[in-house]
Structure formats: C-alpha cells, structure tokens
Amino acid sequence: MNSFSGNNYLKCGLSLNAVDREQLAAYSNLPDCVEFLELSGELVLDAAELRNELPWLQELEILHFRNLISASLSSMLTPENQVIVPDYKRQLRELFACANRCGAAWVGVDPDWEVLYHDPQRREIFNDVLRSTAGDREYYDLKMTLPVRIPGSGQTAISNSLKLLYKLNNYRVDLALDIHPHELLNSQVDWEKLLHSFRFDTACIRFCYESDLGNKLLFRHIEPVIKTVKQWKRPLCIAIAPGRQLDHAGLSELIKAVNGESSEV
C-alpha cells in the first residue's frame, strides 16, 4: 500500500476528524476503496493499541498522522520561550517513533506560515527543530508535512510558503495542501497555474469540508484539481477530510471518481 506502480500515481484515503478513542471507535465499514487513513496526532500514542481493539482498523496497512503536535504548542516556540525547545524536540522524536510503529509514511506539524514569514527569530527556532530532527526522519523513513491552506486565511500569499520551505532545513519535509473546495465554488481558479510551483514539494492534498454542517463533497468540486495533479505524473496522496459525519456511499463514489472508476468521470 505504501508503493505506487505503473500509472497509479494517486492514492486516495480518508483523513478522519476523531480526536479520541470513543470518536474513532464510532467509525466502521469504511469503503473498500480507501487506500490509507490519516488520523489526528492526538491518537498517535495509542494507535498501535487501537489497531488491536478495532478490527476494521487492522485492515488498513498504513496510518498517517496530521497535527502531530498541536498548533497552540508550536506557537510557543518563541525567543521568550527557548526553554521549551528541547522538550518540543524530544516530544517530536517520541511521536515519530510511535508513528513509525504504525507504518506511517508522513506526519504533520502546523508551522503557522504567517508567523514564520514575518518573524525571522521564530523562523530560526522552527528551522532548528527541523534540523535537529532530520536524522530521526531519516531513521524512521518519515516525511514531515507542513499544511498550506487554500484559500489562504492570512495576509501572506500562499506561494510564500513554498519560498519559505526552501529557506528551511527541508530534508524529508514536504507540503500538505489543505484545499477547501466549498470556499472556492464562486471563484475562477486557474488550478494549473496555482498549483504548478507546488508540484515537486507536495506529499498530500486534503480536500476539507464541513460534513457536520450538511456540506457534501462532489467530484465536480475537485475535478479541476485532480485533473491538474494527474498531469504531474508523480506519487501523490489524496485525502478526503470531512467532519465527523461520514456519507459512506458518497465517499465511495467520490474516491472511485478520483481513481477514474466511476460513471461520474
């Protein structure tokens, strides 16, 4: 499951919103076409044990983890809080080890691009974290993914996240593009132009939507993105990221459409 072969450049899975055992246990009977599962970093410490408890979780070879350390804790990596940096690195290494035991290929940390872009001191602290843990990422064969929200929510252009990535110690560090399709329905987006610069530095694309509010993700909402990234002809993971409510039939049809196996295409 961790390999790509032939023209199968895309792997399609789910990014679940569960943050504790009880919430995760509520999920079952996931569509057979789900090729991987991404969980909240809050579950990584118990992930190996959860596999033994939940039979449906055993059927998935790979679990990935987003937000390995909370954004609120990462935001405390400031010149005024230098004392916490060694503990942050230690915790990150321990979480890498937990993720590796589940066969994870990537783990995510939210760096807050807006802050790093405008604050060189905090950027250097975060860069030191990346540099100090590069050996651990190599040892565990892990990539760290840094999320980029599309559309952006700050004043800084999303393209600056890529420029910033090149200034950081980016060994085994890639981007995860968090695309919110429902926020772009009335926008004329040239996806080929927008995503062109990201094509070599992106490990995962998440399509995020609020299913709890009744929103549904249809293939036509994401088709221009899928067409664009298929042209890259490089391995890429596509994660469907709803809220707590799962429309199993709809998700199955959506994933099949992404893979070109549906009448929707």
PDB file of C-alpha atoms in Angstrom:
ATOM      1  CA  MET A   1       0.000   0.000   0.000  1.00  0.00           C
ATOM      2  CA  ASN A   2       2.928   2.331   0.520  1.00  0.00           C
ATOM      3  CA  SER A   3       4.122   1.924  -3.060  1.00  0.00           C
ATOM      4  CA  PHE A   4       2.987   3.402  -6.344  1.00  0.00           C
ATOM      5  CA  SER A   5       3.254   1.400  -9.534  1.00  0.00           C
ATOM      6  CA  GLY A   6       2.622   1.837 -13.228  1.00  0.00           C
ATOM      7  CA  ASN A   7       0.357   4.806 -13.921  1.00  0.00           C
ATOM      8  CA  ASN A   8      -1.218   4.636 -10.466  1.00  0.00           C
ATOM      9  CA  TYR A   9       0.218   7.924  -9.243  1.00  0.00           C
ATOM     10  CA  LEU A  10      -2.582   8.750  -6.802  1.00  0.00           C
ATOM     11  CA  LYS A  11      -3.511   7.016  -3.564  1.00  0.00           C
ATOM     12  CA  CYS A  12      -6.857   8.039  -2.140  1.00  0.00           C
ATOM     13  CA  GLY A  13      -7.800   7.803   1.525  1.00  0.00           C
ATOM     14  CA  LEU A  14      -9.633   9.464   4.386  1.00  0.00           C
ATOM     15  CA  SER A  15      -8.477  11.989   6.943  1.00  0.00           C
ATOM     16  CA  LEU A  16     -10.718  11.359   9.945  1.00  0.00           C
ATOM     17  CA  ASN A  17     -11.695  14.010  12.451  1.00  0.00           C
ATOM     18  CA  ALA A  18     -11.650  11.778  15.553  1.00  0.00           C
ATOM     19  CA  VAL A  19      -9.500  13.038  18.425  1.00  0.00           C
ATOM     20  CA  ASP A  20     -10.065  10.269  20.987  1.00  0.00           C
ATOM     21  CA  ARG A  21     -10.785   6.539  21.253  1.00  0.00           C
ATOM     22  CA  GLU A  22     -14.541   6.912  21.559  1.00  0.00           C
ATOM     23  CA  GLN A  23     -14.829   9.062  18.447  1.00  0.00           C
ATOM     24  CA  LEU A  24     -12.574   6.760  16.423  1.00  0.00           C
ATOM     25  CA  ALA A  25     -14.481   3.664  17.533  1.00  0.00           C
ATOM     26  CA  ALA A  26     -17.635   5.173  16.013  1.00  0.00           C
ATOM     27  CA  TYR A  27     -16.181   4.714  12.523  1.00  0.00           C
ATOM     28  CA  SER A  28     -16.569   1.347  10.851  1.00  0.00           C
ATOM     29  CA  ASN A  29     -17.457  -0.175   7.499  1.00  0.00           C
ATOM     30  CA  LEU A  30     -15.239   2.258   5.647  1.00  0.00           C
ATOM     31  CA  PRO A  31     -15.418   1.965   1.851  1.00  0.00           C
ATOM     32  CA  ASP A  32     -13.170  -0.795   0.496  1.00  0.00           C
ATOM     33  CA  CYS A  33     -11.593   1.696  -1.914  1.00  0.00           C
ATOM     34  CA  VAL A  34      -9.981   3.626   0.965  1.00  0.00           C
ATOM     35  CA  GLU A  35      -6.230   3.070   0.491  1.00  0.00           C
ATOM     36  CA  PHE A  36      -4.947   4.788   3.626  1.00  0.00           C
ATOM     37  CA  LEU A  37      -6.181   6.510   6.753  1.00  0.00           C
ATOM     38  CA  GLU A  38      -4.950   9.724   8.279  1.00  0.00           C
ATOM     39  CA  LEU A  39      -5.672  10.357  11.956  1.00  0.00           C
ATOM     40  CA  SER A  40      -5.210  13.239  14.331  1.00  0.00           C
ATOM     41  CA  GLY A  41      -1.822  13.363  16.034  1.00  0.00           C
ATOM     42  CA  GLU A  42      -3.696  13.167  19.326  1.00  0.00           C
ATOM     43  CA  LEU A  43      -4.175   9.453  18.637  1.00  0.00           C
ATOM     44  CA  VAL A  44      -0.613   8.532  17.715  1.00  0.00           C
ATOM     45  CA  LEU A  45       0.427   7.427  21.221  1.00  0.00           C
ATOM     46  CA  ASP A  46      -2.397   4.859  21.337  1.00  0.00           C
ATOM     47  CA  ALA A  47      -2.513   3.979  17.650  1.00  0.00           C
ATOM     48  CA  ALA A  48      -0.793   0.588  17.951  1.00  0.00           C
ATOM     49  CA  GLU A  49      -3.167  -0.414  20.781  1.00  0.00           C
ATOM     50  CA  LEU A  50      -6.178   0.912  18.880  1.00  0.00           C
ATOM     51  CA  ARG A  51      -5.289  -1.347  15.963  1.00  0.00           C
ATOM     52  CA  ASN A  52      -5.708  -4.355  18.244  1.00  0.00           C
ATOM     53  CA  GLU A  53      -9.027  -3.093  19.599  1.00  0.00           C
ATOM     54  CA  LEU A  54     -10.706  -2.131  16.321  1.00  0.00           C
ATOM     55  CA  PRO A  55     -10.848  -4.907  13.707  1.00  0.00           C
ATOM     56  CA  TRP A  56     -11.657  -2.506  10.864  1.00  0.00           C
ATOM     57  CA  LEU A  57      -8.507  -0.533  11.670  1.00  0.00           C
ATOM     58  CA  GLN A  58      -6.394  -3.668  11.249  1.00  0.00           C
ATOM     59  CA  GLU A  59      -7.450  -3.915   7.618  1.00  0.00           C
ATOM     60  CA  LEU A  60      -5.587  -0.702   6.739  1.00  0.00           C
ATOM     61  CA  GLU A  61      -1.865  -1.167   6.354  1.00  0.00           C
ATOM     62  CA  ILE A  62      -0.907   2.452   6.855  1.00  0.00           C
ATOM     63  CA  LEU A  63      -1.989   5.172   9.255  1.00  0.00           C
ATOM     64  CA  HIS A  64      -0.696   8.691   8.748  1.00  0.00           C
ATOM     65  CA  PHE A  65      -0.966  11.460  11.315  1.00  0.00           C
ATOM     66  CA  ARG A  66      -1.688  15.155  10.937  1.00  0.00           C
ATOM     67  CA  ASN A  67      -1.064  17.802  13.614  1.00  0.00           C
ATOM     68  CA  LEU A  68       1.390  15.590  15.451  1.00  0.00           C
ATOM     69  CA  ILE A  69       1.901  18.405  17.934  1.00  0.00           C
ATOM     70  CA  SER A  70      -0.872  20.939  18.456  1.00  0.00           C
ATOM     71  CA  ALA A  71      -0.580  24.288  16.701  1.00  0.00           C
ATOM     72  CA  SER A  72      -1.001  26.001  20.077  1.00  0.00           C
ATOM     73  CA  LEU A  73       2.138  24.306  21.411  1.00  0.00           C
ATOM     74  CA  SER A  74       4.085  25.018  18.236  1.00  0.00           C
ATOM     75  CA  SER A  75       3.112  28.681  18.545  1.00  0.00           C
ATOM     76  CA  MET A  76       5.016  28.793  21.861  1.00  0.00           C
ATOM     77  CA  LEU A  77       8.347  28.286  20.049  1.00  0.00           C
ATOM     78  CA  THR A  78       9.407  31.891  20.567  1.00  0.00           C
ATOM     79  CA  PRO A  79      12.621  33.626  21.677  1.00  0.00           C
ATOM     80  CA  GLU A  80      10.943  34.239  25.038  1.00  0.00           C
ATOM     81  CA  ASN A  81      10.253  30.503  25.500  1.00  0.00           C
ATOM     82  CA  GLN A  82      13.566  28.998  24.445  1.00  0.00           C
ATOM     83  CA  VAL A  83      13.453  26.702  27.468  1.00  0.00           C
ATOM     84  CA  ILE A  84      10.665  24.609  25.899  1.00  0.00           C
ATOM     85  CA  VAL A  85      12.533  23.945  22.644  1.00  0.00           C
ATOM     86  CA  PRO A  86      14.465  20.853  23.907  1.00  0.00           C
ATOM     87  CA  ASP A  87      11.235  19.343  25.269  1.00  0.00           C
ATOM     88  CA  TYR A  88       9.476  20.073  21.984  1.00  0.00           C
ATOM     89  CA  LYS A  89      12.219  18.249  20.064  1.00  0.00           C
ATOM     90  CA  ARG A  90      12.151  15.325  22.487  1.00  0.00           C
ATOM     91  CA  GLN A  91       8.379  15.011  22.230  1.00  0.00           C
ATOM     92  CA  LEU A  92       8.574  15.178  18.444  1.00  0.00           C
ATOM     93  CA  ARG A  93      11.126  12.350  18.358  1.00  0.00           C
ATOM     94  CA  GLU A  94       8.946  10.184  20.599  1.00  0.00           C
ATOM     95  CA  LEU A  95       5.928  10.788  18.382  1.00  0.00           C
ATOM     96  CA  PHE A  96       7.995   9.934  15.295  1.00  0.00           C
ATOM     97  CA  ALA A  97       8.738   6.557  16.888  1.00  0.00           C
ATOM     98  CA  CYS A  98       5.037   5.941  17.606  1.00  0.00           C
ATOM     99  CA  ALA A  99       4.064   6.859  14.059  1.00  0.00           C
ATOM    100  CA  ASN A 100       6.739   4.564  12.667  1.00  0.00           C
ATOM    101  CA  ARG A 101       5.319   1.603  14.602  1.00  0.00           C
ATOM    102  CA  CYS A 102       2.103   2.090  12.632  1.00  0.00           C
ATOM    103  CA  GLY A 103       3.909   2.166   9.300  1.00  0.00           C
ATOM    104  CA  ALA A 104       3.240   5.864   8.752  1.00  0.00           C
ATOM    105  CA  ALA A 105       4.887   7.493   5.752  1.00  0.00           C
ATOM    106  CA  TRP A 106       4.180  11.018   6.906  1.00  0.00           C
ATOM    107  CA  VAL A 107       3.322  13.061   9.965  1.00  0.00           C
ATOM    108  CA  GLY A 108       2.202  16.665  10.057  1.00  0.00           C
ATOM    109  CA  VAL A 109       3.035  19.755  12.072  1.00  0.00           C
ATOM    110  CA  ASP A 110       1.426  23.161  11.534  1.00  0.00           C
ATOM    111  CA  PRO A 111       4.173  25.823  11.476  1.00  0.00           C
ATOM    112  CA  ASP A 112       1.926  28.921  11.029  1.00  0.00           C
ATOM    113  CA  TRP A 113       3.406  30.266   7.795  1.00  0.00           C
ATOM    114  CA  GLU A 114       2.166  33.772   8.518  1.00  0.00           C
ATOM    115  CA  VAL A 115       4.196  33.983  11.718  1.00  0.00           C
ATOM    116  CA  LEU A 116       7.329  32.390  10.258  1.00  0.00           C
ATOM    117  CA  TYR A 117       7.262  34.693   7.252  1.00  0.00           C
ATOM    118  CA  HIS A 118       7.140  37.856   9.336  1.00  0.00           C
ATOM    119  CA  ASP A 119       9.275  36.792  12.326  1.00  0.00           C
ATOM    120  CA  PRO A 120      12.861  35.749  11.465  1.00  0.00           C
ATOM    121  CA  GLN A 121      13.624  34.769  15.068  1.00  0.00           C
ATOM    122  CA  ARG A 122      10.748  32.327  15.310  1.00  0.00           C
ATOM    123  CA  ARG A 123      11.607  31.060  11.856  1.00  0.00           C
ATOM    124  CA  GLU A 124      15.127  30.253  13.044  1.00  0.00           C
ATOM    125  CA  ILE A 125      13.777  28.373  16.077  1.00  0.00           C
ATOM    126  CA  PHE A 126      11.483  26.291  13.892  1.00  0.00           C
ATOM    127  CA  ASN A 127      14.346  25.701  11.472  1.00  0.00           C
ATOM    128  CA  ASP A 128      16.449  24.451  14.374  1.00  0.00           C
ATOM    129  CA  VAL A 129      13.686  21.957  15.238  1.00  0.00           C
ATOM    130  CA  LEU A 130      13.660  20.690  11.649  1.00  0.00           C
ATOM    131  CA  ARG A 131      17.447  20.477  11.530  1.00  0.00           C
ATOM    132  CA  SER A 132      17.722  18.679  14.869  1.00  0.00           C
ATOM    133  CA  THR A 133      15.113  16.057  13.975  1.00  0.00           C
ATOM    134  CA  ALA A 134      16.235  15.412  10.386  1.00  0.00           C
ATOM    135  CA  GLY A 135      18.173  12.328  11.486  1.00  0.00           C
ATOM    136  CA  ASP A 136      15.075  10.921  13.162  1.00  0.00           C
ATOM    137  CA  ARG A 137      13.033  11.398   9.999  1.00  0.00           C
ATOM    138  CA  GLU A 138      15.725   9.549   8.091  1.00  0.00           C
ATOM    139  CA  TYR A 139      15.899   6.747  10.656  1.00  0.00           C
ATOM    140  CA  TYR A 140      12.140   6.216  10.674  1.00  0.00           C
ATOM    141  CA  ASP A 141      11.759   6.816   6.923  1.00  0.00           C
ATOM    142  CA  LEU A 142       9.216   9.542   7.644  1.00  0.00           C
ATOM    143  CA  LYS A 143       8.266  12.718   5.884  1.00  0.00           C
ATOM    144  CA  MET A 144       7.050  15.714   7.805  1.00  0.00           C
ATOM    145  CA  THR A 145       4.209  17.515   6.067  1.00  0.00           C
ATOM    146  CA  LEU A 146       3.527  21.190   6.686  1.00  0.00           C
ATOM    147  CA  PRO A 147      -0.047  22.214   5.802  1.00  0.00           C
ATOM    148  CA  VAL A 148      -0.806  25.085   3.447  1.00  0.00           C
ATOM    149  CA  ARG A 149      -4.401  26.308   3.467  1.00  0.00           C
ATOM    150  CA  ILE A 150      -6.111  27.082   0.154  1.00  0.00           C
ATOM    151  CA  PRO A 151      -7.632  29.627   0.107  1.00  0.00           C
ATOM    152  CA  GLY A 152      -5.233  31.334   2.481  1.00  0.00           C
ATOM    153  CA  SER A 153      -6.534  32.851   5.677  1.00  0.00           C
ATOM    154  CA  GLY A 154      -3.837  35.472   6.280  1.00  0.00           C
ATOM    155  CA  GLN A 155      -2.231  38.409   4.516  1.00  0.00           C
ATOM    156  CA  THR A 156       0.663  36.391   3.108  1.00  0.00           C
ATOM    157  CA  ALA A 157       0.316  34.837  -0.346  1.00  0.00           C
ATOM    158  CA  ILE A 158       0.236  31.040  -0.239  1.00  0.00           C
ATOM    159  CA  SER A 159       3.145  30.965  -2.705  1.00  0.00           C
ATOM    160  CA  ASN A 160       5.349  32.401   0.061  1.00  0.00           C
ATOM    161  CA  SER A 161       5.003  29.135   1.995  1.00  0.00           C
ATOM    162  CA  LEU A 162       6.947  27.442  -0.793  1.00  0.00           C
ATOM    163  CA  LYS A 163       9.598  30.169  -0.802  1.00  0.00           C
ATOM    164  CA  LEU A 164       9.883  29.776   2.950  1.00  0.00           C
ATOM    165  CA  LEU A 165      10.161  25.994   2.675  1.00  0.00           C
ATOM    166  CA  TYR A 166      13.293  26.406   0.571  1.00  0.00           C
ATOM    167  CA  LYS A 167      14.847  28.573   3.300  1.00  0.00           C
ATOM    168  CA  LEU A 168      14.203  25.966   5.980  1.00  0.00           C
ATOM    169  CA  ASN A 169      16.029  22.733   6.662  1.00  0.00           C
ATOM    170  CA  ASN A 170      13.606  20.829   4.456  1.00  0.00           C
ATOM    171  CA  TYR A 171      15.158  17.363   4.413  1.00  0.00           C
ATOM    172  CA  ARG A 172      12.223  14.926   4.297  1.00  0.00           C
ATOM    173  CA  VAL A 173       9.863  17.888   4.673  1.00  0.00           C
ATOM    174  CA  ASP A 174       7.029  18.340   2.163  1.00  0.00           C
ATOM    175  CA  LEU A 175       3.783  20.258   1.965  1.00  0.00           C
ATOM    176  CA  ALA A 176       0.207  19.125   2.519  1.00  0.00           C
ATOM    177  CA  LEU A 177      -2.204  21.326   0.594  1.00  0.00           C
ATOM    178  CA  ASP A 178      -5.427  21.754   2.566  1.00  0.00           C
ATOM    179  CA  ILE A 179      -7.923  22.730  -0.122  1.00  0.00           C
ATOM    180  CA  HIS A 180     -11.385  23.913   0.991  1.00  0.00           C
ATOM    181  CA  PRO A 181     -13.493  23.459  -2.175  1.00  0.00           C
ATOM    182  CA  HIS A 182     -16.724  24.932  -0.815  1.00  0.00           C
ATOM    183  CA  GLU A 183     -14.984  28.230  -0.111  1.00  0.00           C
ATOM    184  CA  LEU A 184     -13.957  28.426  -3.766  1.00  0.00           C
ATOM    185  CA  LEU A 185     -17.176  27.477  -5.535  1.00  0.00           C
ATOM    186  CA  ASN A 186     -17.766  31.022  -6.774  1.00  0.00           C
ATOM    187  CA  SER A 187     -14.117  31.690  -7.622  1.00  0.00           C
ATOM    188  CA  GLN A 188     -12.489  31.336 -11.013  1.00  0.00           C
ATOM    189  CA  VAL A 189      -9.334  29.466 -10.011  1.00  0.00           C
ATOM    190  CA  ASP A 190      -6.708  28.542 -12.573  1.00  0.00           C
ATOM    191  CA  TRP A 191      -5.625  25.393 -10.732  1.00  0.00           C
ATOM    192  CA  GLU A 192      -2.897  24.507 -13.185  1.00  0.00           C
ATOM    193  CA  LYS A 193      -1.275  27.906 -12.647  1.00  0.00           C
ATOM    194  CA  LEU A 194      -1.888  27.997  -8.887  1.00  0.00           C
ATOM    195  CA  LEU A 195      -0.503  24.529  -8.181  1.00  0.00           C
ATOM    196  CA  HIS A 196       2.316  24.461 -10.728  1.00  0.00           C
ATOM    197  CA  SER A 197       5.009  25.638  -8.297  1.00  0.00           C
ATOM    198  CA  PHE A 198       3.927  23.110  -5.654  1.00  0.00           C
ATOM    199  CA  ARG A 199       4.191  20.016  -7.824  1.00  0.00           C
ATOM    200  CA  PHE A 200       7.591  18.784  -6.603  1.00  0.00           C
ATOM    201  CA  ASP A 201       7.151  19.618  -2.922  1.00  0.00           C
ATOM    202  CA  THR A 202       3.688  18.253  -2.128  1.00  0.00           C
ATOM    203  CA  ALA A 203       3.166  14.862  -0.477  1.00  0.00           C
ATOM    204  CA  CYS A 204      -0.556  15.120   0.149  1.00  0.00           C
ATOM    205  CA  ILE A 205      -3.617  17.070  -0.909  1.00  0.00           C
ATOM    206  CA  ARG A 206      -6.519  17.190   1.541  1.00  0.00           C
ATOM    207  CA  PHE A 207      -9.981  18.175   0.433  1.00  0.00           C
ATOM    208  CA  CYS A 208     -11.519  19.628   3.584  1.00  0.00           C
ATOM    209  CA  TYR A 209     -15.203  20.261   4.122  1.00  0.00           C
ATOM    210  CA  GLU A 210     -17.702  20.509   6.974  1.00  0.00           C
ATOM    211  CA  SER A 211     -19.888  17.440   6.592  1.00  0.00           C
ATOM    212  CA  ASP A 212     -21.376  18.151  10.032  1.00  0.00           C
ATOM    213  CA  LEU A 213     -22.983  21.270   8.548  1.00  0.00           C
ATOM    214  CA  GLY A 214     -24.570  19.246   5.769  1.00  0.00           C
ATOM    215  CA  ASN A 215     -21.941  20.019   3.155  1.00  0.00           C
ATOM    216  CA  LYS A 216     -21.241  17.284   0.625  1.00  0.00           C
ATOM    217  CA  LEU A 217     -18.119  16.956  -1.442  1.00  0.00           C
ATOM    218  CA  LEU A 218     -18.884  16.058  -5.045  1.00  0.00           C
ATOM    219  CA  PHE A 219     -16.366  15.077  -7.678  1.00  0.00           C
ATOM    220  CA  ARG A 220     -17.187  18.145  -9.751  1.00  0.00           C
ATOM    221  CA  HIS A 221     -15.987  20.289  -6.824  1.00  0.00           C
ATOM    222  CA  ILE A 222     -12.500  18.807  -7.010  1.00  0.00           C
ATOM    223  CA  GLU A 223     -12.268  17.588 -10.607  1.00  0.00           C
ATOM    224  CA  PRO A 224     -10.102  20.510 -11.841  1.00  0.00           C
ATOM    225  CA  VAL A 225      -7.572  19.811  -9.078  1.00  0.00           C
ATOM    226  CA  ILE A 226      -7.499  16.067  -9.768  1.00  0.00           C
ATOM    227  CA  LYS A 227      -7.008  16.671 -13.499  1.00  0.00           C
ATOM    228  CA  THR A 228      -4.146  19.042 -12.727  1.00  0.00           C
ATOM    229  CA  VAL A 229      -2.258  16.792 -10.325  1.00  0.00           C
ATOM    230  CA  LYS A 230      -2.655  13.725 -12.549  1.00  0.00           C
ATOM    231  CA  GLN A 231      -0.655  15.639 -15.141  1.00  0.00           C
ATOM    232  CA  TRP A 232       2.244  15.804 -12.686  1.00  0.00           C
ATOM    233  CA  LYS A 233       2.713  12.026 -13.073  1.00  0.00           C
ATOM    234  CA  ARG A 234       4.309  11.671  -9.672  1.00  0.00           C
ATOM    235  CA  PRO A 235       3.219   9.868  -6.480  1.00  0.00           C
ATOM    236  CA  LEU A 236       0.691  11.882  -4.510  1.00  0.00           C
ATOM    237  CA  CYS A 237      -1.778  11.049  -1.753  1.00  0.00           C
ATOM    238  CA  ILE A 238      -5.303  12.445  -1.905  1.00  0.00           C
ATOM    239  CA  ALA A 239      -7.047  12.647   1.478  1.00  0.00           C
ATOM    240  CA  ILE A 240     -10.767  13.312   1.734  1.00  0.00           C
ATOM    241  CA  ALA A 241     -11.228  15.214   5.002  1.00  0.00           C
ATOM    242  CA  PRO A 242     -14.882  15.531   6.092  1.00  0.00           C
ATOM    243  CA  GLY A 243     -16.108  16.394   9.560  1.00  0.00           C
ATOM    244  CA  ARG A 244     -17.440  13.798  11.986  1.00  0.00           C
ATOM    245  CA  GLN A 245     -20.332  12.728   9.738  1.00  0.00           C
ATOM    246  CA  LEU A 246     -19.401  10.218   7.031  1.00  0.00           C
ATOM    247  CA  ASP A 247     -21.531   9.603   3.959  1.00  0.00           C
ATOM    248  CA  HIS A 248     -20.175   6.138   3.181  1.00  0.00           C
ATOM    249  CA  ALA A 249     -21.874   5.765  -0.199  1.00  0.00           C
ATOM    250  CA  GLY A 250     -20.915   9.278  -1.249  1.00  0.00           C
ATOM    251  CA  LEU A 251     -17.312   8.802  -0.157  1.00  0.00           C
ATOM    252  CA  SER A 252     -17.046   5.544  -2.039  1.00  0.00           C
ATOM    253  CA  GLU A 253     -18.352   7.130  -5.234  1.00  0.00           C
ATOM    254  CA  LEU A 254     -16.038  10.122  -4.787  1.00  0.00           C
ATOM    255  CA  ILE A 255     -12.931   8.005  -4.318  1.00  0.00           C
ATOM    256  CA  LYS A 256     -13.829   5.849  -7.305  1.00  0.00           C
ATOM    257  CA  ALA A 257     -14.251   9.015  -9.362  1.00  0.00           C
ATOM    258  CA  VAL A 258     -10.809  10.235  -8.300  1.00  0.00           C
ATOM    259  CA  ASN A 259      -9.409   6.890  -9.443  1.00  0.00           C
ATOM    260  CA  GLY A 260     -11.302   7.079 -12.738  1.00  0.00           C
ATOM    261  CA  GLU A 261     -13.530   4.147 -11.849  1.00  0.00           C
ATOM    262  CA  SER A 262     -16.884   5.900 -11.694  1.00  0.00           C
ATOM    263  CA  SER A 263     -19.560   6.925 -14.142  1.00  0.00           C
ATOM    264  CA  GLU A 264     -19.216  10.441 -12.713  1.00  0.00           C
ATOM    265  CA  VAL A 265     -15.932  10.911 -14.571  1.00  0.00           C
TER     266      VAL A 265
END
